[in-house]
């Protein structure tokens, strides 16, 4: 009776170990593909404009936008697939571009504010 | 300094087509006072302008008509930057101005940017403060700051009762037809304010049953005329909306958004923008951006204001009075 229980416990423990190991491997591969940027760059929001207004970056770059204006802005891609919350003074928004392409974006509160990111 | 440059911008804007026989020199003279407390009446195409030193004088003039109402705009509850760290007290000052009018206005129009960041507490503060106004009815249209993050859902929940689409509506008062339009939704990259096809169709229908002698007042947040497109101060499809208004004898268009007073007459339409109750913005093109303008503290209230509008039956246009808070 005792033996059987012990074996069962060991078996469960081993199974748990396998699951933990598997999750760790999965996490690592996701991190490598997406969340861990190869580099970082900042775009400033000053005087109702994005600076630089156009940049070229390698895929995997994490882009930070920081709003330095006394007025809130946001960052929205023209196709609306990327959309930040409204950024009040001093707020920051980060997005990692993993796919190559041309990304046109604007501030949907002040649509005259337009800019572009080219990812290669 | 501020008065001098305000004059300049108005001079520029008045170089627009006028086909209604209004005395241009008189008009310019009147405009020179706008923003620092001016009183302008255009009656049957003839302009009269008076210096406005005390609001009490307005009551004694023969301008009280069938209907008077007040426009306030751009209260930006929640804004706390250097251009005005206390927007609550300046909104209170605006309400004090309204309550000091010799006759209480029929209602208040708020032409948007009630809040700075669309926060519930900011809306609450504005609504609470406006309860102390002598006019109990407040008609709102949203500014872009009132529809942040939620496509205007909260705004509609609070103020959209009985409205259509994103919050547009119309009503009648003393024979004047009022139309509140929404031009801050679904803005396109590189574009200006936007009314959209659905709203334009509604507008055309709404106006159809009116006789051409009905005075019409249109109000919306972003100007429905091209004030300064480089800063987004205009509305992409406003020409379509204005074309439906051409057949009317008297049309007044009231806007906010640009945080300064400006007026233009084009044919049968008088355009007017109101000052903000919160902070001033620079004159078109006079600064690197349209951001809040920091002025010496003692000057601030002279650049904020309230607009008083009077309708006298049979007159060509409504009388529009701007008065500053200081
Ligand atoms: Cu913006």
PDB file of C-alpha atoms in Angstrom, chain B residues 20-282:
ATOM      1  CA  UNK B  20     -23.292  90.864 -48.513  1.00  0.00           C
ATOM      2  CA  UNK B  21     -22.492  94.564 -48.518  1.00  0.00           C
ATOM      3  CA  UNK B  22     -21.147  94.721 -44.994  1.00  0.00           C
ATOM      4  CA  UNK B  23     -18.954  97.717 -44.370  1.00  0.00           C
ATOM      5  CA  UNK B  24     -15.512  96.164 -44.286  1.00  0.00           C
ATOM      6  CA  UNK B  25     -13.794  98.966 -42.463  1.00  0.00           C
ATOM      7  CA  UNK B  26     -16.406  98.897 -39.753  1.00  0.00           C
ATOM      8  CA  UNK B  27     -16.101  95.160 -39.564  1.00  0.00           C
ATOM      9  CA  UNK B  28     -12.349  95.328 -39.125  1.00  0.00           C
ATOM     10  CA  UNK B  29     -12.691  97.901 -36.406  1.00  0.00           C
ATOM     11  CA  UNK B  30     -15.058  95.656 -34.567  1.00  0.00           C
ATOM     12  CA  UNK B  31     -12.766  92.681 -34.950  1.00  0.00           C
ATOM     13  CA  UNK B  32      -9.866  94.585 -33.465  1.00  0.00           C
ATOM     14  CA  UNK B  33     -11.605  94.372 -30.126  1.00  0.00           C
ATOM     15  CA  UNK B  34     -12.536  90.728 -30.299  1.00  0.00           C
ATOM     16  CA  UNK B  35     -10.900  88.625 -27.653  1.00  0.00           C
ATOM     17  CA  UNK B  36     -10.335  91.459 -25.256  1.00  0.00           C
ATOM     18  CA  UNK B  37     -14.011  92.200 -24.804  1.00  0.00           C
ATOM     19  CA  UNK B  38     -15.859  93.366 -27.884  1.00  0.00           C
ATOM     20  CA  UNK B  39     -19.453  93.815 -28.763  1.00  0.00           C
ATOM     21  CA  UNK B  40     -20.512  93.367 -32.354  1.00  0.00           C
ATOM     22  CA  UNK B  41     -23.904  93.491 -33.915  1.00  0.00           C
ATOM     23  CA  UNK B  42     -24.625  92.868 -37.545  1.00  0.00           C
ATOM     24  CA  UNK B  43     -28.216  93.778 -38.279  1.00  0.00           C
ATOM     25  CA  UNK B  44     -29.723  93.515 -41.723  1.00  0.00           C
ATOM     26  CA  UNK B  45     -26.265  93.674 -43.240  1.00  0.00           C
ATOM     27  CA  UNK B  46     -25.342  96.854 -41.378  1.00  0.00           C
ATOM     28  CA  UNK B  47     -22.704  96.609 -38.744  1.00  0.00           C
ATOM     29  CA  UNK B  48     -22.659  98.365 -35.440  1.00  0.00           C
ATOM     30  CA  UNK B  49     -19.837  97.882 -33.017  1.00  0.00           C
ATOM     31  CA  UNK B  50     -19.506  99.098 -29.475  1.00  0.00           C
ATOM     32  CA  UNK B  51     -16.727  99.075 -26.987  1.00  0.00           C
ATOM     33  CA  UNK B  52     -17.518  96.725 -24.175  1.00  0.00           C
ATOM     34  CA  UNK B  53     -16.146  97.989 -20.935  1.00  0.00           C
ATOM     35  CA  UNK B  54     -18.877  96.674 -18.683  1.00  0.00           C
ATOM     36  CA  UNK B  55     -21.165  93.778 -19.363  1.00  0.00           C
ATOM     37  CA  UNK B  56     -24.039  95.715 -17.755  1.00  0.00           C
ATOM     38  CA  UNK B  57     -24.016  98.078 -20.728  1.00  0.00           C
ATOM     39  CA  UNK B  58     -25.059  95.270 -22.997  1.00  0.00           C
ATOM     40  CA  UNK B  59     -28.403  95.098 -21.284  1.00  0.00           C
ATOM     41  CA  UNK B  60     -29.141  98.741 -21.970  1.00  0.00           C
ATOM     42  CA  UNK B  61     -28.474  98.435 -25.683  1.00  0.00           C
ATOM     43  CA  UNK B  62     -31.293  97.645 -28.034  1.00  0.00           C
ATOM     44  CA  UNK B  63     -29.915  94.251 -28.727  1.00  0.00           C
ATOM     45  CA  UNK B  64     -31.863  92.025 -26.414  1.00  0.00           C
ATOM     46  CA  UNK B  65     -33.987  90.000 -28.745  1.00  0.00           C
ATOM     47  CA  UNK B  66     -36.251  86.993 -28.793  1.00  0.00           C
ATOM     48  CA  UNK B  67     -33.493  84.710 -27.657  1.00  0.00           C
ATOM     49  CA  UNK B  68     -30.119  84.976 -26.023  1.00  0.00           C
ATOM     50  CA  UNK B  69     -27.753  82.138 -25.225  1.00  0.00           C
ATOM     51  CA  UNK B  70     -24.129  81.689 -24.259  1.00  0.00           C
ATOM     52  CA  UNK B  71     -21.334  79.686 -25.833  1.00  0.00           C
ATOM     53  CA  UNK B  72     -18.394  78.397 -23.810  1.00  0.00           C
ATOM     54  CA  UNK B  73     -15.677  76.108 -25.069  1.00  0.00           C
ATOM     55  CA  UNK B  74     -12.520  74.143 -24.388  1.00  0.00           C
ATOM     56  CA  UNK B  75     -12.719  73.875 -20.600  1.00  0.00           C
ATOM     57  CA  UNK B  76     -10.100  71.094 -20.548  1.00  0.00           C
ATOM     58  CA  UNK B  77     -10.914  69.885 -17.022  1.00  0.00           C
ATOM     59  CA  UNK B  78      -7.816  68.037 -15.788  1.00  0.00           C
ATOM     60  CA  UNK B  79      -5.256  70.217 -17.596  1.00  0.00           C
ATOM     61  CA  UNK B  80      -2.646  71.331 -15.038  1.00  0.00           C
ATOM     62  CA  UNK B  81       0.342  72.608 -17.021  1.00  0.00           C
ATOM     63  CA  UNK B  82       2.035  76.013 -16.863  1.00  0.00           C
ATOM     64  CA  UNK B  83      -0.359  77.681 -19.346  1.00  0.00           C
ATOM     65  CA  UNK B  84      -3.056  77.418 -16.642  1.00  0.00           C
ATOM     66  CA  UNK B  85      -2.570  75.268 -13.530  1.00  0.00           C
ATOM     67  CA  UNK B  86      -6.110  76.036 -12.333  1.00  0.00           C
ATOM     68  CA  UNK B  87      -8.669  75.396 -15.075  1.00  0.00           C
ATOM     69  CA  UNK B  88     -11.407  74.899 -12.486  1.00  0.00           C
ATOM     70  CA  UNK B  89     -11.189  78.484 -11.278  1.00  0.00           C
ATOM     71  CA  UNK B  90     -11.255  79.895 -14.807  1.00  0.00           C
ATOM     72  CA  UNK B  91     -14.338  77.803 -15.666  1.00  0.00           C
ATOM     73  CA  UNK B  92     -15.880  79.157 -12.466  1.00  0.00           C
ATOM     74  CA  UNK B  93     -14.997  82.696 -13.610  1.00  0.00           C
ATOM     75  CA  UNK B  94     -16.729  81.988 -16.929  1.00  0.00           C
ATOM     76  CA  UNK B  95     -19.841  80.837 -15.084  1.00  0.00           C
ATOM     77  CA  UNK B  96     -19.686  83.987 -12.934  1.00  0.00           C
ATOM     78  CA  UNK B  97     -19.682  86.027 -16.164  1.00  0.00           C
ATOM     79  CA  UNK B  98     -22.743  84.154 -17.381  1.00  0.00           C
ATOM     80  CA  UNK B  99     -24.506  84.662 -14.053  1.00  0.00           C
ATOM     81  CA  UNK B 100     -23.730  88.388 -14.179  1.00  0.00           C
ATOM     82  CA  UNK B 101     -25.591  88.868 -17.475  1.00  0.00           C
ATOM     83  CA  UNK B 102     -28.553  91.241 -17.025  1.00  0.00           C
ATOM     84  CA  UNK B 103     -30.893  88.528 -18.326  1.00  0.00           C
ATOM     85  CA  UNK B 104     -30.144  84.873 -17.803  1.00  0.00           C
ATOM     86  CA  UNK B 105     -29.441  83.179 -21.149  1.00  0.00           C
ATOM     87  CA  UNK B 106     -31.907  80.565 -22.384  1.00  0.00           C
ATOM     88  CA  UNK B 107     -29.177  77.926 -22.373  1.00  0.00           C
ATOM     89  CA  UNK B 108     -25.455  77.278 -22.723  1.00  0.00           C
ATOM     90  CA  UNK B 109     -23.711  75.692 -25.686  1.00  0.00           C
ATOM     91  CA  UNK B 110     -20.442  73.938 -24.857  1.00  0.00           C
ATOM     92  CA  UNK B 111     -18.465  73.414 -28.046  1.00  0.00           C
ATOM     93  CA  UNK B 112     -16.243  70.603 -26.797  1.00  0.00           C
ATOM     94  CA  UNK B 113     -13.019  69.690 -25.079  1.00  0.00           C
ATOM     95  CA  UNK B 114     -14.992  69.645 -21.865  1.00  0.00           C
ATOM     96  CA  UNK B 115     -12.200  67.452 -20.471  1.00  0.00           C
ATOM     97  CA  UNK B 116      -8.489  67.151 -21.147  1.00  0.00           C
ATOM     98  CA  UNK B 117      -8.107  63.343 -21.001  1.00  0.00           C
ATOM     99  CA  UNK B 118     -11.710  62.011 -21.124  1.00  0.00           C
ATOM    100  CA  UNK B 119     -11.468  60.930 -17.486  1.00  0.00           C
ATOM    101  CA  UNK B 120     -14.777  60.356 -15.652  1.00  0.00           C
ATOM    102  CA  UNK B 121     -13.716  62.703 -12.822  1.00  0.00           C
ATOM    103  CA  UNK B 122     -13.008  65.459 -15.366  1.00  0.00           C
ATOM    104  CA  UNK B 123     -16.496  65.147 -16.865  1.00  0.00           C
ATOM    105  CA  UNK B 124     -17.948  65.086 -13.335  1.00  0.00           C
ATOM    106  CA  UNK B 125     -16.168  68.320 -12.401  1.00  0.00           C
ATOM    107  CA  UNK B 126     -17.428  70.152 -15.491  1.00  0.00           C
ATOM    108  CA  UNK B 127     -21.001  68.993 -15.001  1.00  0.00           C
ATOM    109  CA  UNK B 128     -20.889  69.861 -11.304  1.00  0.00           C
ATOM    110  CA  UNK B 129     -19.546  73.375 -11.926  1.00  0.00           C
ATOM    111  CA  UNK B 130     -22.066  74.099 -14.675  1.00  0.00           C
ATOM    112  CA  UNK B 131     -24.915  73.301 -12.289  1.00  0.00           C
ATOM    113  CA  UNK B 132     -24.241  76.689 -10.683  1.00  0.00           C
ATOM    114  CA  UNK B 133     -24.911  78.537 -13.971  1.00  0.00           C
ATOM    115  CA  UNK B 134     -28.060  80.636 -14.294  1.00  0.00           C
ATOM    116  CA  UNK B 135     -28.943  78.686 -17.449  1.00  0.00           C
ATOM    117  CA  UNK B 136     -29.875  75.142 -16.542  1.00  0.00           C
ATOM    118  CA  UNK B 137     -29.717  73.575 -19.997  1.00  0.00           C
ATOM    119  CA  UNK B 138     -26.284  72.861 -21.428  1.00  0.00           C
ATOM    120  CA  UNK B 139     -25.990  71.507 -24.970  1.00  0.00           C
ATOM    121  CA  UNK B 140     -22.708  69.790 -25.727  1.00  0.00           C
ATOM    122  CA  UNK B 141     -20.751  68.612 -28.731  1.00  0.00           C
ATOM    123  CA  UNK B 142     -17.569  66.588 -28.179  1.00  0.00           C
ATOM    124  CA  UNK B 143     -14.022  67.761 -28.779  1.00  0.00           C
ATOM    125  CA  UNK B 144     -11.222  65.331 -29.607  1.00  0.00           C
ATOM    126  CA  UNK B 145     -10.202  65.369 -25.922  1.00  0.00           C
ATOM    127  CA  UNK B 146     -13.626  64.030 -24.902  1.00  0.00           C
ATOM    128  CA  UNK B 147     -13.495  60.852 -26.985  1.00  0.00           C
ATOM    129  CA  UNK B 148     -10.024  59.508 -26.154  1.00  0.00           C
ATOM    130  CA  UNK B 149      -9.482  55.734 -25.867  1.00  0.00           C
ATOM    131  CA  UNK B 150     -13.153  54.706 -26.088  1.00  0.00           C
ATOM    132  CA  UNK B 151     -14.401  56.025 -29.459  1.00  0.00           C
ATOM    133  CA  UNK B 152     -16.626  58.460 -27.578  1.00  0.00           C
ATOM    134  CA  UNK B 153     -18.647  55.854 -25.659  1.00  0.00           C
ATOM    135  CA  UNK B 154     -18.447  57.646 -22.323  1.00  0.00           C
ATOM    136  CA  UNK B 155     -19.321  60.973 -23.924  1.00  0.00           C
ATOM    137  CA  UNK B 156     -22.409  59.428 -25.519  1.00  0.00           C
ATOM    138  CA  UNK B 157     -23.451  57.770 -22.256  1.00  0.00           C
ATOM    139  CA  UNK B 158     -23.347  61.158 -20.532  1.00  0.00           C
ATOM    140  CA  UNK B 159     -24.550  63.599 -23.175  1.00  0.00           C
ATOM    141  CA  UNK B 160     -25.763  61.607 -26.168  1.00  0.00           C
ATOM    142  CA  UNK B 161     -29.376  61.091 -25.108  1.00  0.00           C
ATOM    143  CA  UNK B 162     -31.629  61.586 -28.117  1.00  0.00           C
ATOM    144  CA  UNK B 163     -28.693  62.159 -30.465  1.00  0.00           C
ATOM    145  CA  UNK B 164     -27.791  60.306 -33.647  1.00  0.00           C
ATOM    146  CA  UNK B 165     -24.561  58.560 -34.660  1.00  0.00           C
ATOM    147  CA  UNK B 166     -21.529  59.885 -32.794  1.00  0.00           C
ATOM    148  CA  UNK B 167     -23.710  62.443 -30.978  1.00  0.00           C
ATOM    149  CA  UNK B 168     -25.166  64.862 -33.526  1.00  0.00           C
ATOM    150  CA  UNK B 169     -28.641  66.368 -33.039  1.00  0.00           C
ATOM    151  CA  UNK B 170     -30.830  69.385 -33.671  1.00  0.00           C
ATOM    152  CA  UNK B 171     -33.434  71.333 -31.731  1.00  0.00           C
ATOM    153  CA  UNK B 172     -35.593  74.436 -32.035  1.00  0.00           C
ATOM    154  CA  UNK B 173     -35.825  77.395 -29.710  1.00  0.00           C
ATOM    155  CA  UNK B 174     -37.895  80.538 -30.362  1.00  0.00           C
ATOM    156  CA  UNK B 175     -37.984  79.809 -34.071  1.00  0.00           C
ATOM    157  CA  UNK B 176     -34.216  79.342 -34.368  1.00  0.00           C
ATOM    158  CA  UNK B 177     -32.993  75.950 -35.585  1.00  0.00           C
ATOM    159  CA  UNK B 178     -29.893  74.681 -33.734  1.00  0.00           C
ATOM    160  CA  UNK B 179     -27.670  71.880 -35.037  1.00  0.00           C
ATOM    161  CA  UNK B 180     -24.886  70.248 -33.016  1.00  0.00           C
ATOM    162  CA  UNK B 181     -22.378  68.439 -35.235  1.00  0.00           C
ATOM    163  CA  UNK B 182     -19.526  66.041 -34.378  1.00  0.00           C
ATOM    164  CA  UNK B 183     -16.314  66.447 -36.387  1.00  0.00           C
ATOM    165  CA  UNK B 184     -13.739  64.812 -34.090  1.00  0.00           C
ATOM    166  CA  UNK B 185     -14.333  61.116 -34.874  1.00  0.00           C
ATOM    167  CA  UNK B 186     -12.602  58.762 -37.326  1.00  0.00           C
ATOM    168  CA  UNK B 187      -9.949  61.303 -38.263  1.00  0.00           C
ATOM    169  CA  UNK B 188      -7.798  60.222 -41.213  1.00  0.00           C
ATOM    170  CA  UNK B 189      -3.995  60.360 -41.335  1.00  0.00           C
ATOM    171  CA  UNK B 190      -2.933  63.733 -42.725  1.00  0.00           C
ATOM    172  CA  UNK B 191      -6.504  65.046 -42.628  1.00  0.00           C
ATOM    173  CA  UNK B 192      -8.543  67.638 -40.753  1.00  0.00           C
ATOM    174  CA  UNK B 193     -11.790  67.446 -38.811  1.00  0.00           C
ATOM    175  CA  UNK B 194     -14.288  65.020 -40.274  1.00  0.00           C
ATOM    176  CA  UNK B 195     -18.103  64.903 -40.396  1.00  0.00           C
ATOM    177  CA  UNK B 196     -18.519  61.742 -42.460  1.00  0.00           C
ATOM    178  CA  UNK B 197     -21.120  60.607 -44.968  1.00  0.00           C
ATOM    179  CA  UNK B 198     -23.705  59.395 -42.442  1.00  0.00           C
ATOM    180  CA  UNK B 199     -23.776  62.726 -40.625  1.00  0.00           C
ATOM    181  CA  UNK B 200     -23.864  64.734 -43.860  1.00  0.00           C
ATOM    182  CA  UNK B 201     -26.883  62.748 -45.056  1.00  0.00           C
ATOM    183  CA  UNK B 202     -28.604  63.322 -41.737  1.00  0.00           C
ATOM    184  CA  UNK B 203     -27.849  67.059 -41.953  1.00  0.00           C
ATOM    185  CA  UNK B 204     -29.293  67.356 -45.446  1.00  0.00           C
ATOM    186  CA  UNK B 205     -32.494  65.659 -44.281  1.00  0.00           C
ATOM    187  CA  UNK B 206     -32.664  67.698 -41.081  1.00  0.00           C
ATOM    188  CA  UNK B 207     -32.568  70.974 -43.032  1.00  0.00           C
ATOM    189  CA  UNK B 208     -34.914  69.913 -45.805  1.00  0.00           C
ATOM    190  CA  UNK B 209     -38.193  70.710 -44.036  1.00  0.00           C
ATOM    191  CA  UNK B 210     -37.099  74.210 -42.919  1.00  0.00           C
ATOM    192  CA  UNK B 211     -38.156  77.404 -44.675  1.00  0.00           C
ATOM    193  CA  UNK B 212     -35.294  79.551 -45.914  1.00  0.00           C
ATOM    194  CA  UNK B 213     -36.239  82.322 -43.511  1.00  0.00           C
ATOM    195  CA  UNK B 214     -35.506  80.115 -40.485  1.00  0.00           C
ATOM    196  CA  UNK B 215     -32.385  81.353 -38.682  1.00  0.00           C
ATOM    197  CA  UNK B 216     -29.951  78.454 -38.361  1.00  0.00           C
ATOM    198  CA  UNK B 217     -27.184  78.079 -35.783  1.00  0.00           C
ATOM    199  CA  UNK B 218     -24.660  75.297 -36.351  1.00  0.00           C
ATOM    200  CA  UNK B 219     -22.172  74.413 -33.626  1.00  0.00           C
ATOM    201  CA  UNK B 220     -19.267  71.954 -33.679  1.00  0.00           C
ATOM    202  CA  UNK B 221     -15.868  71.678 -32.020  1.00  0.00           C
ATOM    203  CA  UNK B 222     -13.371  72.040 -34.880  1.00  0.00           C
ATOM    204  CA  UNK B 223     -13.963  75.070 -37.131  1.00  0.00           C
ATOM    205  CA  UNK B 224     -16.157  74.371 -40.159  1.00  0.00           C
ATOM    206  CA  UNK B 225     -14.134  76.900 -42.131  1.00  0.00           C
ATOM    207  CA  UNK B 226     -10.504  76.756 -43.087  1.00  0.00           C
ATOM    208  CA  UNK B 227      -8.824  78.744 -40.307  1.00  0.00           C
ATOM    209  CA  UNK B 228      -5.352  77.219 -40.629  1.00  0.00           C
ATOM    210  CA  UNK B 229      -5.205  73.738 -42.165  1.00  0.00           C
ATOM    211  CA  UNK B 230      -1.465  73.458 -41.449  1.00  0.00           C
ATOM    212  CA  UNK B 231      -2.430  73.103 -37.778  1.00  0.00           C
ATOM    213  CA  UNK B 232      -5.502  71.024 -38.502  1.00  0.00           C
ATOM    214  CA  UNK B 233      -7.812  73.989 -37.938  1.00  0.00           C
ATOM    215  CA  UNK B 234     -10.498  73.102 -40.433  1.00  0.00           C
ATOM    216  CA  UNK B 235     -12.858  70.283 -41.435  1.00  0.00           C
ATOM    217  CA  UNK B 236     -12.268  68.167 -44.553  1.00  0.00           C
ATOM    218  CA  UNK B 237     -15.897  67.805 -45.617  1.00  0.00           C
ATOM    219  CA  UNK B 238     -17.308  71.089 -44.273  1.00  0.00           C
ATOM    220  CA  UNK B 239     -17.949  72.464 -47.789  1.00  0.00           C
ATOM    221  CA  UNK B 240     -20.553  69.750 -48.300  1.00  0.00           C
ATOM    222  CA  UNK B 241     -22.276  70.690 -45.034  1.00  0.00           C
ATOM    223  CA  UNK B 242     -22.202  74.410 -45.858  1.00  0.00           C
ATOM    224  CA  UNK B 243     -23.702  73.784 -49.291  1.00  0.00           C
ATOM    225  CA  UNK B 244     -26.911  72.615 -47.559  1.00  0.00           C
ATOM    226  CA  UNK B 245     -27.017  75.933 -45.677  1.00  0.00           C
ATOM    227  CA  UNK B 246     -26.656  78.256 -48.691  1.00  0.00           C
ATOM    228  CA  UNK B 247     -30.395  78.789 -49.205  1.00  0.00           C
ATOM    229  CA  UNK B 248     -30.986  80.163 -45.699  1.00  0.00           C
ATOM    230  CA  UNK B 249     -31.095  83.877 -45.004  1.00  0.00           C
ATOM    231  CA  UNK B 250     -29.231  83.730 -41.709  1.00  0.00           C
ATOM    232  CA  UNK B 251     -26.695  81.102 -40.705  1.00  0.00           C
ATOM    233  CA  UNK B 252     -24.362  81.358 -37.724  1.00  0.00           C
ATOM    234  CA  UNK B 253     -21.594  78.783 -37.282  1.00  0.00           C
ATOM    235  CA  UNK B 254     -20.057  78.547 -33.808  1.00  0.00           C
ATOM    236  CA  UNK B 255     -16.868  76.596 -33.123  1.00  0.00           C
ATOM    237  CA  UNK B 256     -14.150  76.173 -30.507  1.00  0.00           C
ATOM    238  CA  UNK B 257     -10.892  74.195 -30.729  1.00  0.00           C
ATOM    239  CA  UNK B 258      -8.515  77.050 -31.578  1.00  0.00           C
ATOM    240  CA  UNK B 259      -8.699  78.732 -28.135  1.00  0.00           C
ATOM    241  CA  UNK B 260      -9.091  82.267 -29.505  1.00  0.00           C
ATOM    242  CA  UNK B 261     -11.869  84.358 -30.985  1.00  0.00           C
ATOM    243  CA  UNK B 262     -12.119  84.812 -34.724  1.00  0.00           C
ATOM    244  CA  UNK B 263     -14.923  85.855 -36.982  1.00  0.00           C
ATOM    245  CA  UNK B 264     -15.579  85.731 -40.681  1.00  0.00           C
ATOM    246  CA  UNK B 265     -18.582  86.524 -42.832  1.00  0.00           C
ATOM    247  CA  UNK B 266     -19.021  84.666 -46.071  1.00  0.00           C
ATOM    248  CA  UNK B 267     -22.249  85.310 -47.936  1.00  0.00           C
ATOM    249  CA  UNK B 268     -25.130  84.393 -45.656  1.00  0.00           C
ATOM    250  CA  UNK B 269     -22.900  82.617 -43.135  1.00  0.00           C
ATOM    251  CA  UNK B 270     -21.230  84.189 -40.117  1.00  0.00           C
ATOM    252  CA  UNK B 271     -18.453  82.053 -38.664  1.00  0.00           C
ATOM    253  CA  UNK B 272     -17.326  82.561 -35.117  1.00  0.00           C
ATOM    254  CA  UNK B 273     -14.861  80.760 -32.875  1.00  0.00           C
ATOM    255  CA  UNK B 274     -14.996  81.135 -29.103  1.00  0.00           C
ATOM    256  CA  UNK B 275     -12.150  81.574 -26.656  1.00  0.00           C
ATOM    257  CA  UNK B 276     -11.269  78.733 -24.308  1.00  0.00           C
ATOM    258  CA  UNK B 277     -12.106  78.909 -20.620  1.00  0.00           C
ATOM    259  CA  UNK B 278      -8.815  77.081 -19.882  1.00  0.00           C
ATOM    260  CA  UNK B 279      -5.770  78.311 -21.810  1.00  0.00           C
ATOM    261  CA  UNK B 280      -4.963  80.364 -24.922  1.00  0.00           C
ATOM    262  CA  UNK B 281      -3.360  78.990 -28.084  1.00  0.00           C
ATOM    263  CA  UNK B 282      -1.111  80.963 -30.441  1.00  0.00           C
TER     264      UNK B 282
END
